[in-house]
Coordinates of C-alpha atoms in Angstrom, one line a residue:
M29 CA 57.9 -85.6 9.0
L30 CA 60.5 -85.3 11.8
L31 CA 62.1 -88.5 13.1
R32 CA 61.0 -89.2 16.5
T33 CA 62.2 -91.9 19.0
R34 CA 59.7 -93.6 21.0
V35 CA 60.2 -96.2 23.8
F36 CA 58.0 -99.3 23.7
T37 CA 57.9 -102.0 26.4
L38 CA 57.4 -105.4 25.1
A39 CA 56.3 -108.4 27.1
L40 CA 58.7 -111.3 26.7
A41 CA 57.6 -113.5 29.4
S42 CA 56.0 -115.8 26.9
L43 CA 59.4 -116.4 25.6
G44 CA 60.7 -117.6 28.9
L45 CA 63.4 -115.1 28.8
V46 CA 64.9 -113.3 31.8
A47 CA 65.8 -109.7 31.1
S48 CA 69.3 -108.6 31.5
A49 CA 71.3 -105.6 31.0
C50 CA 71.6 -104.8 27.4
G51 CA 73.8 -102.4 25.6
G52 CA 72.4 -99.7 23.4
G53 CA 70.0 -98.3 25.9
E54 CA 68.1 -101.3 26.8
E55 CA 66.4 -101.4 30.2
V56 CA 64.9 -104.4 32.0
S57 CA 61.9 -103.4 34.0
A58 CA 61.0 -104.8 37.3
S59 CA 58.0 -106.4 35.7
G60 CA 60.1 -108.5 33.4
F61 CA 59.5 -106.3 30.3
T62 CA 62.4 -105.1 28.2
T63 CA 62.2 -101.5 27.0
L64 CA 63.8 -100.9 23.6
P65 CA 64.7 -97.8 21.9
V66 CA 62.7 -97.5 18.7
T67 CA 63.5 -95.2 15.8
T68 CA 60.5 -94.0 13.8
D69 CA 61.1 -92.7 10.3
E70 CA 59.0 -90.1 8.6
M71 CA 56.8 -92.7 7.1
G72 CA 55.7 -93.8 10.5
S73 CA 57.5 -97.2 10.4
T74 CA 59.1 -98.0 13.7
S75 CA 61.7 -100.7 14.2
A76 CA 63.6 -102.0 17.2
A77 CA 66.6 -104.4 17.3
S78 CA 68.5 -105.7 20.3
E79 CA 70.6 -108.6 21.4
S80 CA 70.5 -109.7 24.9
T81 CA 72.8 -112.1 26.5
G82 CA 69.9 -114.5 26.6
G83 CA 69.0 -114.1 23.0
A84 CA 68.3 -111.6 20.3
V85 CA 64.8 -110.1 19.8
S86 CA 63.8 -108.2 16.7
V87 CA 60.6 -106.0 16.9
T88 CA 59.0 -103.9 14.1
V89 CA 56.2 -101.6 15.2
T90 CA 54.1 -99.2 13.0
T91 CA 52.6 -96.1 14.8
P92 CA 50.7 -93.1 13.7
T93 CA 52.4 -89.7 13.9
S94 CA 49.7 -88.3 16.0
G95 CA 50.3 -90.6 18.7
V96 CA 48.2 -93.0 20.5
T97 CA 44.7 -92.3 21.8
E98 CA 43.3 -93.5 25.0
G99 CA 42.8 -97.2 25.0
G100 CA 45.8 -97.6 22.8
N101 CA 44.2 -96.4 19.6
V102 CA 46.4 -94.6 17.1
C103 CA 45.0 -91.2 15.8
G104 CA 45.6 -91.1 12.1
D105 CA 45.5 -94.8 11.4
G106 CA 42.2 -94.2 9.6
A107 CA 40.2 -96.2 12.1
V108 CA 38.0 -94.5 14.7
G109 CA 38.9 -96.0 17.9
D110 CA 37.8 -95.4 21.4
G111 CA 38.2 -91.8 22.5
E112 CA 38.3 -90.6 18.8
E113 CA 35.4 -88.5 17.3
C114 CA 36.8 -89.3 13.8
D115 CA 39.9 -90.6 12.1
D116 CA 40.3 -89.8 8.4
G117 CA 43.9 -91.1 8.4
N118 CA 45.5 -87.7 7.6
A119 CA 46.8 -84.7 9.3
D120 CA 44.7 -82.1 7.4
D121 CA 43.0 -79.6 9.7
T122 CA 40.8 -78.1 6.9
D123 CA 38.6 -81.1 6.4
D124 CA 35.8 -82.6 8.6
C125 CA 38.2 -84.3 10.9
L126 CA 41.1 -82.5 12.6
S127 CA 44.5 -84.1 12.9
T128 CA 43.6 -84.6 16.5
C129 CA 40.8 -86.9 15.5
V130 CA 38.3 -84.4 16.7
A131 CA 35.4 -83.5 14.4
A132 CA 35.8 -80.1 12.8
K133 CA 33.5 -77.4 14.2
C134 CA 33.3 -73.6 14.2
G135 CA 35.5 -72.2 16.9
D136 CA 38.1 -74.9 16.8
G137 CA 40.6 -72.5 15.3
A138 CA 40.9 -74.4 12.0
V139 CA 39.1 -73.2 8.8
L140 CA 36.9 -76.0 7.5
A141 CA 37.3 -75.7 3.7
G142 CA 34.1 -75.1 1.8
T143 CA 32.1 -74.6 5.0
E144 CA 33.8 -71.9 7.0
E145 CA 35.0 -68.5 5.8
C146 CA 37.2 -68.1 8.9
D147 CA 37.8 -69.6 12.3
D148 CA 39.7 -67.6 14.9
G149 CA 39.0 -70.0 17.7
N150 CA 36.6 -67.6 19.6
K151 CA 33.0 -66.7 19.8
E152 CA 33.7 -62.9 19.6
D153 CA 31.5 -61.1 17.1
T154 CA 33.3 -57.8 17.2
D155 CA 36.5 -59.0 15.4
D156 CA 37.2 -59.9 11.8
C157 CA 35.7 -63.4 12.2
L158 CA 32.2 -63.8 13.6
G159 CA 31.3 -66.5 16.1
T160 CA 29.6 -68.2 13.2
C161 CA 32.9 -68.5 11.4
V162 CA 31.8 -66.0 8.8
V163 CA 34.1 -63.1 7.8
A164 CA 32.8 -60.0 9.4
K165 CA 31.1 -57.5 7.0
C166 CA 28.7 -54.6 7.1
G167 CA 25.1 -55.9 7.3
D168 CA 25.9 -59.0 9.3
G169 CA 24.3 -57.5 12.4
A170 CA 27.5 -57.5 14.4
V171 CA 29.5 -54.2 14.9
L172 CA 33.1 -54.7 13.8
A173 CA 35.2 -52.8 16.4
G174 CA 37.2 -50.0 15.0
M175 CA 35.6 -50.3 11.6
E176 CA 31.8 -50.0 11.9
E177 CA 29.8 -47.4 13.9
C178 CA 26.7 -49.6 13.8
D179 CA 25.4 -52.8 12.2
D180 CA 21.7 -53.5 12.3
G181 CA 21.8 -56.4 9.9
N182 CA 19.8 -54.8 7.1
K183 CA 20.4 -52.7 4.1
E184 CA 17.7 -50.2 5.1
D185 CA 18.9 -46.5 4.9
T186 CA 15.9 -45.1 6.7
D187 CA 16.6 -46.4 10.2
A188 CA 19.3 -45.3 12.7
C189 CA 22.0 -47.3 11.0
L190 CA 22.8 -46.9 7.3
S191 CA 23.5 -49.8 4.9
T192 CA 27.1 -48.6 5.1
C193 CA 27.2 -49.4 8.8
V194 CA 27.5 -45.7 9.6
A195 CA 25.2 -44.1 12.2
A196 CA 22.4 -42.1 10.5
T197 CA 23.0 -38.4 10.7
C198 CA 21.4 -35.3 9.2
G199 CA 23.2 -34.6 6.0
D200 CA 23.9 -38.2 5.0
G201 CA 21.5 -38.1 2.2
S202 CA 19.1 -40.7 3.7
V203 CA 15.8 -39.8 5.4
Q204 CA 15.7 -41.3 8.9
V205 CA 12.0 -42.3 9.5
D206 CA 10.3 -40.6 12.3
V207 CA 13.4 -38.5 12.9
E208 CA 14.0 -36.5 9.7
E209 CA 11.5 -34.9 7.4
C210 CA 14.1 -34.9 4.6
D211 CA 17.8 -35.3 3.9
D212 CA 19.3 -34.0 0.7
G213 CA 22.9 -34.6 1.8
N214 CA 23.9 -31.0 2.2
K215 CA 23.7 -28.2 4.7
D216 CA 22.2 -25.7 2.3
D217 CA 19.4 -23.8 4.0
S218 CA 18.1 -22.3 0.7
D219 CA 16.8 -25.5 -0.9
A220 CA 13.8 -27.7 -0.2
C221 CA 15.5 -29.4 2.7
V222 CA 17.1 -27.2 5.3
G223 CA 20.3 -28.0 7.1
V224 CA 18.5 -29.5 10.1
C225 CA 16.8 -32.1 7.8
K226 CA 13.4 -30.4 8.0
A227 CA 11.3 -29.7 4.9
A228 CA 11.6 -26.1 3.9
A229 CA 8.4 -24.2 4.9
C230 CA 7.2 -20.7 4.9
G231 CA 7.8 -19.2 8.3
D232 CA 11.0 -21.1 9.1
G233 CA 13.1 -18.0 8.7
L234 CA 15.0 -19.4 5.7
I235 CA 14.4 -18.3 2.1
E236 CA 13.9 -21.2 -0.3
V237 CA 15.4 -20.1 -3.5
G238 CA 13.0 -20.1 -6.4
V239 CA 10.0 -20.7 -4.2
E240 CA 10.0 -18.0 -1.6
A241 CA 10.6 -14.3 -2.1
C242 CA 11.1 -13.7 1.6
D243 CA 10.8 -15.5 5.0
D244 CA 10.9 -13.5 8.2
G245 CA 10.1 -16.5 10.4
N246 CA 6.8 -15.2 11.7
M247 CA 3.1 -15.6 10.8
I248 CA 2.5 -11.8 10.9
D249 CA 0.7 -11.1 7.7
D250 CA 0.8 -7.3 7.7
D251 CA 4.6 -6.8 7.8
A252 CA 7.0 -6.7 4.9
C253 CA 6.9 -10.4 4.3
G254 CA 3.4 -12.1 4.3
N255 CA 2.4 -15.5 5.6
T256 CA 2.8 -17.0 2.1
C257 CA 6.4 -15.8 2.1
A258 CA 5.7 -13.3 -0.7
L259 CA 7.0 -9.7 -0.4
A260 CA 4.3 -7.3 0.6
S261 CA 2.8 -5.7 -2.5
C262 CA -0.3 -3.8 -3.4
G263 CA -3.0 -6.2 -4.5
D264 CA -2.1 -9.1 -2.2
K265 CA -5.2 -8.4 0.0
I266 CA -3.1 -7.7 3.0
V267 CA -2.8 -4.1 4.2
Q268 CA 0.9 -3.4 4.9
A269 CA 2.3 0.1 5.7
P270 CA 2.3 2.4 3.9
E271 CA -0.9 1.0 2.2
E272 CA -4.2 2.5 3.3
C273 CA -6.2 -0.5 1.9
D274 CA -5.7 -3.6 -0.2
D275 CA -8.8 -5.3 -1.8
G276 CA -6.7 -7.5 -4.1
N277 CA -7.8 -6.0 -7.4
M278 CA -6.7 -3.3 -9.7
D279 CA -10.1 -1.6 -10.0
D280 CA -9.8 2.2 -9.5
T281 CA -13.6 2.7 -9.3
D282 CA -14.1 1.0 -5.9
A283 CA -13.3 2.0 -2.4
C284 CA -9.6 1.0 -2.7
S285 CA -7.6 2.2 -5.7
A286 CA -5.0 0.1 -7.7
M287 CA -2.4 2.0 -5.7
C288 CA -3.8 0.7 -2.4
I289 CA -5.0 4.2 -1.4
N290 CA -8.5 4.8 0.0
A291 CA -10.7 6.3 -2.7
K292 CA -11.4 9.9 -2.2
C293 CA -12.7 12.9 -4.1
G294 CA -9.8 14.5 -6.0
D295 CA -7.9 11.3 -6.8
G296 CA -8.9 11.4 -10.4
F297 CA -11.0 8.2 -10.3
I298 CA -14.8 8.1 -10.3
Q299 CA -15.9 5.9 -7.4
M300 CA -19.0 4.1 -8.5
G301 CA -22.1 4.8 -6.5
V302 CA -20.3 7.6 -4.6
E303 CA -19.0 10.2 -7.1
T304 CA -20.5 11.4 -10.3
C305 CA -17.2 12.9 -11.5
D306 CA -13.6 13.3 -10.4
D307 CA -11.4 15.7 -12.3
K308 CA -8.9 16.0 -9.4
L309 CA -9.6 19.7 -9.4
E310 CA -12.7 21.9 -9.7
T311 CA -13.5 22.0 -13.4
K312 CA -16.4 23.3 -15.6
T313 CA -18.0 19.8 -15.4
C314 CA -17.1 18.8 -11.9
D315 CA -17.4 20.4 -8.4
S316 CA -14.7 20.1 -5.8
D317 CA -16.8 17.5 -4.0
C318 CA -16.9 15.3 -7.1
S319 CA -20.5 16.1 -7.9
A320 CA -21.9 17.7 -11.1
P321 CA -21.8 21.5 -10.9
M322 CA -25.2 23.0 -10.1
C323 CA -25.9 26.6 -9.1
G324 CA -27.6 26.4 -5.7
D325 CA -25.5 23.4 -4.4
K326 CA -23.6 25.8 -2.1
L327 CA -20.3 24.9 -3.8
L328 CA -18.6 27.7 -5.5
N329 CA -17.3 26.5 -8.9
K330 CA -15.5 29.4 -10.6
A331 CA -14.6 27.1 -13.5
A332 CA -18.3 26.6 -14.2
G333 CA -18.8 30.4 -14.2
E334 CA -20.1 30.8 -10.7
T335 CA -18.8 33.8 -8.7
C336 CA -20.7 32.8 -5.6
D337 CA -23.1 30.0 -4.5
D338 CA -25.0 30.4 -1.2
G339 CA -27.6 27.9 -2.2
G340 CA -30.1 30.6 -3.2
D341 CA -30.5 34.3 -2.7
S342 CA -28.4 35.8 0.0
L343 CA -27.2 39.3 0.9
A344 CA -24.1 38.8 -1.2
C345 CA -25.2 36.3 -3.8
D346 CA -28.1 35.9 -6.3
K347 CA -29.8 32.6 -6.9
D348 CA -28.1 32.4 -10.3
C349 CA -24.7 32.3 -8.5
T350 CA -23.7 35.9 -9.5
P351 CA -23.0 38.6 -6.9
A352 CA -26.0 40.4 -5.7
M353 CA -26.2 43.7 -7.6
C354 CA -29.0 46.0 -8.2
G355 CA -29.4 46.3 -11.9
D356 CA -28.5 42.7 -12.8
K357 CA -32.2 41.9 -13.6
V358 CA -32.3 39.3 -10.8
V359 CA -34.6 40.2 -7.9
N360 CA -32.8 39.2 -4.7
M361 CA -35.1 39.7 -1.8
A362 CA -32.5 38.5 0.6
A363 CA -30.4 41.6 -0.5
G364 CA -33.4 43.9 0.1
E365 CA -34.5 44.1 -3.6
T366 CA -38.2 44.2 -4.5
C367 CA -37.6 44.7 -8.2
D368 CA -34.7 44.7 -10.6
D369 CA -35.4 45.9 -14.2
G370 CA -31.7 46.0 -15.2
N371 CA -31.5 49.7 -15.6
M372 CA -30.5 52.7 -13.6
L373 CA -33.6 54.8 -14.3
N374 CA -35.4 56.3 -11.4
T375 CA -38.5 57.3 -13.5
D376 CA -39.9 53.9 -14.1
A377 CA -41.5 51.3 -11.8
C378 CA -38.1 50.2 -10.3
V379 CA -35.9 52.9 -8.8
T380 CA -32.5 53.2 -7.4
G381 CA -31.7 50.4 -4.9
C382 CA -34.0 48.1 -6.8
K383 CA -37.0 49.3 -4.9
T384 CA -40.4 49.3 -6.4
A385 CA -41.3 52.9 -7.2
K386 CA -43.8 54.5 -4.9
C387 CA -45.0 58.0 -3.9
G388 CA -42.7 59.4 -1.4
D389 CA -39.5 57.8 -2.7
S390 CA -38.2 61.1 -4.1
F391 CA -38.3 59.7 -7.6
V392 CA -41.0 61.0 -10.0
Q393 CA -42.4 57.9 -11.8
A394 CA -43.0 59.0 -15.4
G395 CA -46.7 58.9 -16.4
V396 CA -47.7 58.0 -12.8
E397 CA -46.6 60.8 -10.6
E398 CA -46.6 64.6 -11.1
C399 CA -44.1 65.1 -8.4
D400 CA -42.4 63.3 -5.5
D401 CA -40.7 65.4 -2.9
G402 CA -39.8 62.4 -0.7
N403 CA -42.0 63.3 2.2
M404 CA -45.4 62.8 3.6
V405 CA -46.1 66.5 4.1
D406 CA -49.3 67.2 2.4
N407 CA -49.3 71.0 2.4
D408 CA -46.1 71.6 0.4
A409 CA -45.8 71.8 -3.4
C410 CA -46.2 68.1 -3.8
S411 CA -49.0 66.2 -2.1
N412 CA -48.9 62.9 -0.4
T413 CA -50.3 61.4 -3.5
C414 CA -47.4 62.9 -5.5
K415 CA -49.7 65.5 -7.2
S416 CA -48.3 69.0 -7.8
Q417 CA -50.1 71.6 -5.7
A418 CA -48.2 75.0 -5.8
C419 CA -47.0 74.5 -9.3
P420 CA -48.8 71.7 -11.0
Q421 CA -46.5 71.8 -14.0
A422 CA -43.3 71.2 -11.9
V423 CA -42.0 67.6 -12.1
F424 CA -39.9 66.2 -9.3
V425 CA -36.5 64.9 -10.4
S426 CA -34.6 63.8 -7.3
T427 CA -33.7 64.6 -3.7
W428 CA -29.9 65.0 -3.3
N429 CA -28.3 65.8 0.0
G430 CA -31.6 67.2 1.2
W431 CA -32.1 69.4 -1.8
K432 CA -35.2 68.6 -4.0
Y433 CA -34.7 69.1 -7.7
Y434 CA -37.6 69.8 -10.2
K435 CA -37.9 70.4 -13.8
V436 CA -40.3 73.3 -14.7
P437 CA -41.7 74.1 -18.2
V438 CA -40.3 77.3 -19.7
V439 CA -42.3 79.2 -22.3
G440 CA -40.1 80.7 -25.1
Q441 CA -36.4 80.7 -25.6
M442 CA -34.3 78.8 -23.0
T443 CA -32.3 81.8 -21.8
D444 CA -31.0 82.1 -18.2
N445 CA -33.6 84.8 -17.3
N446 CA -36.5 82.7 -18.6
V447 CA -35.3 79.6 -16.7
R448 CA -34.9 81.6 -13.4
A449 CA -38.3 83.2 -13.9
A450 CA -40.1 79.8 -14.4
C451 CA -38.4 78.5 -11.2
E452 CA -39.5 81.5 -9.2
A453 CA -43.0 81.3 -10.5
C454 CA -43.3 77.9 -8.9
G455 CA -41.8 79.1 -5.6
L456 CA -38.5 77.4 -6.6
K457 CA -34.9 78.7 -7.2
A458 CA -32.4 78.3 -10.0
P459 CA -29.4 76.3 -8.6
C460 CA -25.9 77.5 -9.3
Q461 CA -24.0 75.6 -11.9
S462 CA -21.2 74.6 -9.6
V463 CA -19.3 75.6 -6.4
D464 CA -18.8 79.3 -5.6
A465 CA -15.6 79.8 -7.6
C466 CA -17.2 78.6 -10.8
A467 CA -17.3 81.3 -13.6
Y468 CA -20.9 80.5 -14.5
N469 CA -22.3 81.4 -11.1
D470 CA -23.7 84.8 -10.1
N471 CA -25.3 86.3 -7.0
I472 CA -28.8 85.3 -8.1
C473 CA -28.5 81.5 -8.3
T474 CA -28.9 79.3 -5.2
Q475 CA -25.8 77.4 -4.1
T476 CA -26.5 73.8 -3.1
G477 CA -22.9 72.7 -2.8
N478 CA -23.7 69.5 -4.7
E479 CA -22.2 70.2 -8.1
V480 CA -18.4 70.4 -8.0
S481 CA -17.5 70.3 -11.7
C482 CA -17.5 73.8 -13.2
G483 CA -18.3 73.8 -16.9
N484 CA -20.1 70.5 -16.7
P485 CA -23.7 71.5 -15.8
M486 CA -26.0 68.9 -14.1
L487 CA -23.2 66.3 -14.2
G488 CA -23.4 65.4 -10.5
L489 CA -27.1 65.3 -10.5
A490 CA -27.3 63.0 -13.5
Q491 CA -24.8 60.6 -11.9
F492 CA -26.7 60.6 -8.7
T493 CA -30.1 60.2 -10.2
C494 CA -29.3 57.9 -13.0
N495 CA -26.6 55.7 -11.4
G496 CA -23.5 57.3 -12.8
Q497 CA -24.9 58.4 -16.2
S498 CA -24.0 61.8 -17.7
P499 CA -26.8 64.2 -18.4
P500 CA -27.5 63.1 -22.0
G501 CA -27.8 59.5 -20.7
C502 CA -30.2 60.3 -17.9
P503 CA -33.8 60.2 -19.0
A504 CA -35.0 62.3 -16.0
L505 CA -32.9 65.2 -17.3
N506 CA -33.8 65.0 -21.0
G507 CA -35.0 68.5 -22.1
V508 CA -33.8 70.1 -18.9
F509 CA -31.6 73.3 -19.0
Q510 CA -29.2 74.6 -16.3
Y511 CA -29.0 78.3 -15.3
M512 CA -25.5 79.6 -16.3
G513 CA -25.5 83.1 -14.7
N514 CA -25.9 84.9 -18.0
K515 CA -22.3 84.0 -18.8
W516 CA -22.9 81.6 -21.7
L517 CA -25.1 81.3 -24.7
G518 CA -28.2 80.9 -22.7
A519 CA -28.9 78.0 -20.4
C520 CA -27.1 74.7 -20.9
G521 CA -29.4 71.8 -21.7
A522 CA -29.4 68.0 -22.2
Q523 CA -31.6 67.3 -25.2
N524 CA -31.9 64.2 -27.3
G525 CA -28.5 62.9 -26.4
Q526 CA -26.8 66.3 -26.8
W527 CA -25.0 68.3 -24.0
C528 CA -24.6 71.2 -23.6
V529 CA -27.3 72.5 -26.0
Q530 CA -27.2 76.3 -26.2
G531 CA -30.3 77.7 -24.6
N532 CA -30.4 80.6 -27.1
T533 CA -31.1 78.0 -29.8
A534 CA -33.8 76.1 -27.9
N535 CA -37.4 76.9 -27.1
N536 CA -40.2 75.6 -24.8
Q537 CA -38.1 73.1 -22.8
N538 CA -37.7 72.7 -19.0
G539 CA -35.6 74.6 -16.6
L540 CA -33.8 73.0 -13.6
C541 CA -35.1 74.3 -10.3
V542 CA -34.5 73.5 -6.7
A543 CA -36.6 73.8 -3.6
L544 CA -34.9 75.5 -0.7
K545 CA -33.4 73.0 1.7
P546 CA -35.5 72.7 4.9

């Protein structure tokens, strides 16, 4: 402790002394007190010595280093005097009593050992030492200036201030209640928590990896990305272009195929309750409308053997789905047929054109008619009942280009002269074999202009009468002989499948005759 000099005034009146000037710094006060210089050592012992001309006074005074309190008490003497809050007899400012004899308290600038962590002498809570004399730290509820952004006095990371005294922000890894839906500590928009701290959701426009296949940010269900954030696909029950339908199944037998195309005839799938078949194309077992083939359904199915199908008889089609044709053994009344016996004979009950044979049709019906001149004139050689009148034995064959042909019995050898004579006996003529230039004509025969093939007697007549047949294949001309102008071996005949049979070798057959054209 530093040595200090203190001046004390001592009362000497009781000694009966009169103060006088003294050496060594003595002063005599007007009150009769002598002031002596006192030297205080570091132990606090004070002594004073002086001689005056009136006598020597020796004073020893002990004072505390802290001085004297009001009332004359000495702070630090260990006794609490007037004006002192405490006096522990020491100069230690870290105990309960300061060296100023004031009781230690927070804010006095002295750190009370064992009680205070700090004491900066102020009540400021924003510096390193709080007003409670506790060292500032995160979580104490006071914001340390320059160090902390916030301090709400708790360790809760879900409010506006984190337990690290940092203001809560999106991306800090802590979910702020009522503010954030999530916080995974990153700015990745492809995980379960997007960069704005909202839970990833379908429709937010961000694709959550491993969860969503797409996310177009809308709730339109029929675009490329559905409302479940799955890529549009056939079978998702949502119709998206270019789909025509989407029933959510892979059944090809209902109205929507597994390819999301409307079921239709020709797609190769049998639609239950609608189609009976579907072969994509017309086949033997399936019509083009996906129904079973049936003649008469008005659907032409060539694969099933139909050449036409008008739903029954028509002018062009028989009811059996074959083309209407006289001679096919199918009577087609729509085509004008009244009969169809499947042959080209004009001597039976069904004649050319598939008409029922009748008197007046120009065809002699074998066993029924004696003649048929194709008219209703009753005074000619053939009556209206098709009975021969002028020449009963003459049998009508056909009317060709207005010429009526007959076959007339010939008695004896079938020579040209005998044939001509039999014709004339019935009032008929022997027709020329062919056109004028034919070598088998003469100036006796009658030219009809019908036959054009010289050397092929009766060919044109047979073809006309018997639907294209040659003479040996035409029943109406069997046993009939053509006049040859006496330039061959008798008349030329069609007999028992033979043609030309030499007339000189045949007897008692029929000669071909013709009635003059009206």
